[in-house]
Short mmCIF file of N, CA and C in Angstrom, two decimals:
data_model
loop_
_atom_site.label_atom_id
_atom_site.label_comp_id
_atom_site.label_asym_id
_atom_site.label_seq_id
_atom_site.Cartn_x
_atom_site.Cartn_y
_atom_site.Cartn_z
N UNK A 1 -13.80 12.61 8.73
CA UNK A 1 -13.91 12.57 10.15
C UNK A 1 -11.71 12.16 10.03
N UNK A 2 -11.55 13.47 10.91
CA UNK A 2 -10.10 13.67 10.83
C UNK A 2 -9.08 12.78 11.64
N UNK A 3 -9.87 11.63 12.33
CA UNK A 3 -9.01 10.68 12.76
C UNK A 3 -9.05 9.94 11.05
N UNK A 4 -9.25 9.79 10.33
CA UNK A 4 -8.94 9.19 8.99
C UNK A 4 -7.84 9.38 8.54
N UNK A 5 -7.27 10.50 8.85
CA UNK A 5 -6.48 11.23 8.31
C UNK A 5 -4.69 11.05 8.96
N UNK A 6 -4.88 10.81 10.15
CA UNK A 6 -3.79 10.71 11.27
C UNK A 6 -3.31 8.81 10.49
N UNK A 7 -1.96 9.03 10.84
CA UNK A 7 -1.06 8.08 10.74
C UNK A 7 -0.46 7.22 12.50
N UNK A 8 -0.53 6.04 12.08
CA UNK A 8 -0.18 5.74 13.51
C UNK A 8 1.27 4.75 13.00
N UNK A 9 2.56 5.08 13.34
CA UNK A 9 3.72 4.62 13.25
C UNK A 9 3.69 3.30 13.75
N UNK A 10 3.13 3.10 14.94
CA UNK A 10 3.10 1.81 15.33
C UNK A 10 2.41 0.96 14.29
N UNK A 11 1.64 1.17 13.59
CA UNK A 11 1.33 0.09 12.53
C UNK A 11 1.89 -0.14 11.47
N UNK A 12 2.56 1.02 10.98
CA UNK A 12 3.42 0.92 9.88
C UNK A 12 4.94 0.24 10.21
N UNK A 13 5.11 0.24 11.76
CA UNK A 13 6.50 -0.73 11.75
C UNK A 13 5.86 -2.12 12.58
N UNK A 14 4.84 -2.88 12.84
CA UNK A 14 4.25 -3.70 13.05
C UNK A 14 3.96 -4.37 11.35
N UNK A 15 3.78 -3.77 10.45
CA UNK A 15 3.87 -4.42 8.86
C UNK A 15 4.66 -4.55 8.34
N UNK A 16 5.83 -3.70 8.61
CA UNK A 16 7.14 -4.00 8.50
C UNK A 16 8.31 -5.49 8.88
N UNK A 17 7.69 -4.99 10.07
CA UNK A 17 7.86 -6.56 11.15
C UNK A 17 7.21 -8.02 10.69
N UNK A 18 6.26 -7.55 10.34
CA UNK A 18 5.17 -9.01 9.53
C UNK A 18 5.57 -9.09 8.24
N UNK A 19 6.30 -8.17 7.50
CA UNK A 19 7.03 -8.62 5.86
C UNK A 19 8.57 -9.01 6.17
N UNK A 20 8.88 -8.73 7.28
CA UNK A 20 10.29 -9.38 7.40
C UNK A 20 11.36 -8.70 6.93
N UNK A 21 10.38 -7.02 6.89
CA UNK A 21 11.84 -6.20 6.18
C UNK A 21 12.16 -6.59 4.36
N UNK A 22 10.73 -7.34 3.74
CA UNK A 22 11.16 -7.51 2.39
C UNK A 22 9.90 -7.21 1.68
N UNK A 23 10.24 -6.46 0.50
CA UNK A 23 9.57 -6.11 -0.23
C UNK A 23 7.74 -6.81 -0.65
N UNK A 24 6.96 -6.91 -0.05
CA UNK A 24 5.72 -7.44 -0.78
C UNK A 24 5.05 -7.42 -2.12
N UNK A 25 5.90 -6.94 -2.68
CA UNK A 25 5.73 -6.84 -4.56
C UNK A 25 6.26 -7.95 -4.78
N UNK A 26 8.06 -8.18 -4.71
CA UNK A 26 8.94 -9.20 -4.80
C UNK A 26 9.60 -9.43 -3.85
N UNK A 27 9.36 -10.48 -3.36
CA UNK A 27 10.30 -10.88 -1.65
C UNK A 27 11.80 -10.88 -2.05
N UNK A 28 12.16 -10.86 -3.38
CA UNK A 28 13.62 -11.17 -3.88
C UNK A 28 13.83 -9.78 -4.20
N UNK A 29 13.56 -8.51 -4.21
CA UNK A 29 14.09 -7.50 -4.44
C UNK A 29 14.81 -7.10 -2.87
N UNK A 30 16.48 -6.57 -3.63
CA UNK A 30 16.94 -6.55 -2.46
C UNK A 30 17.19 -4.96 -2.72
N UNK A 31 17.73 -4.55 -1.07
CA UNK A 31 17.87 -3.18 -0.97
C UNK A 31 18.81 -2.93 0.42
N UNK A 32 19.14 -1.64 0.50
CA UNK A 32 20.69 -1.46 1.26
C UNK A 32 19.68 -1.40 2.71
N UNK A 33 21.25 -1.67 3.27
CA UNK A 33 20.67 -1.52 4.64
C UNK A 33 20.50 -0.36 5.69
N UNK A 34 19.81 -0.68 6.33
CA UNK A 34 19.21 1.02 6.85
C UNK A 34 20.16 1.02 8.07
N UNK A 35 20.89 2.22 8.25
CA UNK A 35 21.71 2.60 9.03
C UNK A 35 21.16 2.80 10.51
N UNK A 36 19.72 3.09 10.98
CA UNK A 36 18.83 3.39 11.70
C UNK A 36 18.27 1.91 12.70
N UNK A 37 18.87 0.91 11.57
CA UNK A 37 17.75 -0.54 11.91
C UNK A 37 18.54 -1.57 11.82
N UNK A 38 19.61 -1.55 11.04
CA UNK A 38 20.34 -2.53 10.38
C UNK A 38 19.67 -3.53 9.77
N UNK A 39 18.89 -3.57 9.15
CA UNK A 39 17.59 -4.23 8.55
C UNK A 39 17.67 -3.54 7.13
N UNK A 40 17.59 -4.37 6.11
CA UNK A 40 17.06 -3.84 4.88
C UNK A 40 15.85 -2.56 4.53
N UNK A 41 16.15 -2.04 3.87
CA UNK A 41 15.58 -0.74 3.81
C UNK A 41 14.23 -0.72 3.13
N UNK A 42 12.80 -0.96 3.87
CA UNK A 42 11.85 -0.74 3.03
C UNK A 42 10.84 0.41 3.29
N UNK A 43 9.94 0.93 2.88
CA UNK A 43 8.62 2.11 2.96
C UNK A 43 7.54 0.96 2.90
N UNK A 44 6.54 2.05 3.85
CA UNK A 44 5.53 1.79 4.15
C UNK A 44 4.60 2.22 2.89
N UNK A 45 3.55 1.80 2.44
CA UNK A 45 2.60 2.22 0.85
C UNK A 45 1.52 1.94 1.77
N UNK A 46 0.44 3.07 1.38
CA UNK A 46 -0.84 2.73 1.63
C UNK A 46 -1.80 2.21 0.37
N UNK A 47 -2.06 1.03 0.35
CA UNK A 47 -2.89 0.85 -0.94
C UNK A 47 -3.76 1.59 -1.63
N UNK A 48 -5.03 1.87 -0.90
CA UNK A 48 -5.75 3.03 -0.79
C UNK A 48 -4.82 4.47 -0.36
N UNK A 49 -4.60 5.29 -0.96
CA UNK A 49 -3.73 6.69 -0.73
C UNK A 49 -4.88 7.18 0.21
N UNK A 50 -4.11 7.59 1.37
CA UNK A 50 -4.79 8.23 2.47
C UNK A 50 -5.60 9.52 2.16
N UNK A 51 -4.92 10.07 1.01
CA UNK A 51 -5.74 11.48 0.29
C UNK A 51 -7.10 10.94 0.19
N UNK A 52 -7.58 9.64 -0.16
CA UNK A 52 -9.22 9.32 -0.63
C UNK A 52 -9.82 9.01 1.07
N UNK A 53 -9.18 9.22 2.21
CA UNK A 53 -10.23 9.04 3.63
C UNK A 53 -11.16 9.17 3.88
N UNK A 54 -11.79 10.70 2.88
CA UNK A 54 -12.98 11.20 2.64
C UNK A 54 -13.83 10.54 2.08
N UNK A 55 -13.46 9.19 1.13
CA UNK A 55 -14.21 8.17 0.76
C UNK A 55 -15.19 6.92 1.38
N UNK A 56 -14.17 6.86 2.39
CA UNK A 56 -13.93 5.60 3.47
C UNK A 56 -15.01 6.05 4.57
N UNK A 57 -15.82 4.95 5.18
CA UNK A 57 -16.24 5.16 6.70
C UNK A 57 -15.02 4.77 7.56
N UNK A 58 -14.06 4.13 7.41
CA UNK A 58 -13.53 3.54 8.50
C UNK A 58 -11.96 4.14 7.89
N UNK A 59 -10.53 4.14 8.78
CA UNK A 59 -9.60 4.59 8.71
C UNK A 59 -8.61 3.87 7.67
N UNK A 60 -7.91 4.30 6.44
CA UNK A 60 -7.34 3.76 5.84
C UNK A 60 -5.93 3.25 6.50
N UNK A 61 -5.75 4.06 7.50
CA UNK A 61 -4.43 3.42 8.37
C UNK A 61 -4.45 2.45 8.88
N UNK A 62 -4.85 1.49 8.54
CA UNK A 62 -5.30 -0.08 9.09
C UNK A 62 -3.78 -1.23 8.39
N UNK A 63 -3.54 -2.05 8.79
CA UNK A 63 -2.74 -3.20 8.81
C UNK A 63 -3.22 -3.82 6.76
N UNK A 64 -4.33 -4.15 7.06
CA UNK A 64 -5.19 -4.13 5.36
C UNK A 64 -4.82 -3.39 4.43
N UNK A 65 -4.42 -2.04 4.69
CA UNK A 65 -4.15 -1.41 3.57
C UNK A 65 -2.57 -1.02 3.38
N UNK A 66 -1.85 -1.67 4.54
CA UNK A 66 -0.27 -1.35 4.18
C UNK A 66 0.28 -2.17 3.54
N UNK A 67 1.07 -1.69 2.79
CA UNK A 67 2.00 -2.63 1.81
C UNK A 67 3.63 -2.44 1.76
N UNK A 68 4.12 -3.33 2.12
CA UNK A 68 5.88 -2.95 2.53
C UNK A 68 6.72 -3.12 1.02
N UNK A 69 7.37 -2.33 0.74
CA UNK A 69 7.46 -1.88 -0.67
C UNK A 69 9.12 -1.71 -0.14
N UNK A 70 9.91 -1.95 -1.40
CA UNK A 70 11.29 -1.81 -1.75
C UNK A 70 11.09 0.01 -2.34
N UNK A 71 12.11 0.33 -2.54
CA UNK A 71 12.10 1.72 -3.17
C UNK A 71 11.53 1.60 -4.40
N UNK A 72 12.33 0.95 -5.04
CA UNK A 72 12.06 0.92 -6.71
C UNK A 72 9.94 0.45 -7.17
N UNK A 73 10.13 -0.40 -6.14
CA UNK A 73 8.34 -0.75 -6.46
C UNK A 73 7.60 0.45 -5.83
N UNK A 74 7.85 1.12 -4.82
CA UNK A 74 7.28 2.04 -4.23
C UNK A 74 7.22 3.29 -5.35
N UNK A 75 8.47 3.46 -5.87
CA UNK A 75 7.80 4.78 -7.07
C UNK A 75 7.35 4.22 -8.21
N UNK A 76 7.55 3.05 -8.77
CA UNK A 76 6.66 2.63 -9.72
C UNK A 76 5.32 2.58 -9.67
N UNK A 77 4.94 2.43 -8.24
CA UNK A 77 3.31 2.27 -8.11
C UNK A 77 3.10 3.87 -8.12
N UNK A 78 3.72 4.78 -7.82
CA UNK A 78 3.36 6.41 -8.33
C UNK A 78 3.54 6.84 -9.48
N UNK A 79 4.85 6.41 -10.25
CA UNK A 79 5.31 7.01 -11.35
C UNK A 79 5.35 6.08 -12.75
N UNK A 80 5.01 5.00 -12.60
CA UNK A 80 4.98 4.03 -13.69
C UNK A 80 4.15 4.05 -14.69
N UNK A 81 4.32 3.19 -15.92
CA UNK A 81 3.24 3.39 -16.64
C UNK A 81 1.70 2.97 -16.43
N UNK A 82 1.08 3.48 -16.89
CA UNK A 82 -0.56 3.14 -16.79
C UNK A 82 -0.47 1.32 -16.89
N UNK A 83 -0.14 0.81 -17.51
CA UNK A 83 0.13 -0.83 -17.63
C UNK A 83 0.72 -1.36 -16.62
N UNK A 84 1.86 -0.62 -16.20
CA UNK A 84 2.87 -1.53 -15.13
C UNK A 84 2.27 -1.35 -13.59
N UNK A 85 1.42 -0.06 -13.58
CA UNK A 85 0.91 0.35 -12.38
C UNK A 85 -0.34 -0.65 -12.07
N UNK A 86 -1.26 -0.76 -13.01
CA UNK A 86 -2.21 -2.33 -13.12
C UNK A 86 -2.25 -3.33 -13.06
N UNK A 87 -0.40 -3.56 -13.53
CA UNK A 87 -0.42 -5.09 -12.97
C UNK A 87 -0.12 -5.13 -11.53
N UNK A 88 0.99 -3.90 -11.19
CA UNK A 88 1.20 -4.33 -9.36
C UNK A 88 0.00 -4.10 -8.70
N UNK A 89 -1.05 -3.13 -8.83
CA UNK A 89 -2.28 -2.72 -8.46
C UNK A 89 -2.99 -3.77 -8.24
N UNK A 90 -3.38 -4.65 -9.26
CA UNK A 90 -4.05 -5.76 -9.38
C UNK A 90 -4.06 -6.98 -8.67
N UNK A 91 -2.25 -7.23 -8.31
CA UNK A 91 -2.25 -8.14 -7.83
C UNK A 91 -2.24 -7.39 -6.19
N UNK A 92 -1.78 -6.68 -6.14
CA UNK A 92 -2.01 -6.34 -4.51
C UNK A 92 -3.34 -6.09 -3.90
N UNK A 93 -3.93 -5.82 -5.18
CA UNK A 93 -5.35 -5.36 -4.35
C UNK A 93 -6.08 -6.79 -4.27
N UNK A 94 -5.88 -7.95 -5.40
CA UNK A 94 -6.40 -9.43 -5.21
C UNK A 94 -5.91 -10.26 -3.88
N UNK A 95 -4.66 -9.84 -3.38
CA UNK A 95 -3.93 -10.06 -2.34
C UNK A 95 -4.89 -9.51 -0.81
N UNK A 96 -5.38 -8.84 -1.31
CA UNK A 96 -5.32 -7.70 0.10
C UNK A 96 -7.52 -7.66 0.07
N UNK A 97 -8.07 -7.71 -0.86
CA UNK A 97 -9.41 -7.26 -0.64
C UNK A 97 -9.98 -8.03 0.41
N UNK A 98 -9.81 -8.87 0.70
CA UNK A 98 -10.47 -9.65 1.80
C UNK A 98 -10.34 -9.12 2.94
N UNK A 99 -9.21 -8.95 3.36
CA UNK A 99 -8.70 -8.14 4.40
C UNK A 99 -9.31 -6.83 4.60
N UNK A 100 -9.49 -5.96 3.77
CA UNK A 100 -9.83 -4.44 3.47
C UNK A 100 -11.35 -4.75 3.99
N UNK A 101 -11.52 -5.77 3.14
CA UNK A 101 -13.30 -5.89 3.35
C UNK A 101 -13.63 -6.04 4.80
N UNK A 102 -12.64 -6.94 5.30
CA UNK A 102 -13.18 -7.62 6.88
C UNK A 102 -12.68 -6.21 7.60
N UNK A 103 -12.27 -5.11 6.93
CA UNK A 103 -11.55 -3.94 8.18
C UNK A 103 -12.65 -3.45 7.81
N UNK A 104 -13.68 -2.97 6.76
CA UNK A 104 -14.58 -2.29 6.51
C UNK A 104 -14.49 -1.36 5.71
N UNK A 105 -13.23 -1.90 4.62
CA UNK A 105 -13.06 -0.64 3.35
C UNK A 105 -13.72 -1.48 2.44
N UNK A 106 -14.48 -1.11 1.81
CA UNK A 106 -15.10 -1.47 0.44
C UNK A 106 -14.28 -0.70 -0.61
N UNK A 107 -14.06 -1.35 -1.82
CA UNK A 107 -13.27 -0.98 -2.69
C UNK A 107 -13.47 -1.75 -3.88
N UNK A 108 -13.62 -1.03 -5.17
CA UNK A 108 -13.53 -1.70 -6.24
C UNK A 108 -12.46 -1.75 -6.94
N UNK A 109 -11.91 -2.82 -7.76
CA UNK A 109 -10.16 -2.47 -8.46
C UNK A 109 -10.27 -1.52 -9.42
N UNK A 110 -11.39 -1.02 -10.07
CA UNK A 110 -11.49 -0.18 -11.06
C UNK A 110 -11.30 1.17 -10.16
N UNK A 111 -11.91 1.14 -8.74
CA UNK A 111 -11.80 2.37 -8.14
C UNK A 111 -10.39 2.72 -7.79
N UNK A 112 -9.79 1.82 -7.50
CA UNK A 112 -8.23 1.49 -7.21
C UNK A 112 -7.69 2.22 -8.18
N UNK A 113 -7.34 1.92 -9.62
CA UNK A 113 -6.91 2.15 -10.81
C UNK A 113 -7.21 3.79 -10.98
N UNK A 114 -8.28 4.24 -10.54
CA UNK A 114 -8.70 5.43 -10.90
C UNK A 114 -8.02 6.25 -9.59
N UNK A 115 -7.84 6.10 -8.24
CA UNK A 115 -6.81 6.44 -7.70
C UNK A 115 -5.82 6.96 -8.17
N UNK A 116 -5.09 5.55 -8.49
CA UNK A 116 -3.50 5.95 -9.54
C UNK A 116 -3.60 6.19 -10.77
N UNK A 117 -4.63 6.98 -11.37
CA UNK A 117 -4.59 7.72 -12.59
C UNK A 117 -4.15 6.28 -13.48
N UNK A 118 -4.61 5.21 -13.10
CA UNK A 118 -4.49 4.32 -14.76
C UNK A 118 -5.58 3.58 -14.59
N UNK A 119 -6.80 3.97 -14.72
CA UNK A 119 -7.93 3.59 -14.86
C UNK A 119 -8.45 3.10 -16.65
N UNK A 120 -8.99 2.42 -16.72
CA UNK A 120 -9.36 2.36 -18.45
C UNK A 120 -10.07 3.05 -18.63
#
């Protein structure tokens, strides 16, 4: 359904506030101060990429699927080595799977690795 690919900026803003403008991969990661918010600059990442919305009954644009990251971690999850992606994705999956399931989003860890091109 088309509603699955729409993104709600308000959900992303709430995720950033909930994470207190800190990287959820490692809260010690430092970043620059954003000129627009005067807060540390972070990015919101959909753990299960929106490109795979068609595989799911419910919208992936849900707080359970949003990860707040520093730029470095965000790039690593997209462009890192197979092993480094698996380490980060495995931890994020373990932390979020209960919330994802509650939101009606069912996913095996191996499928997440497949989406990121780092499956065994």
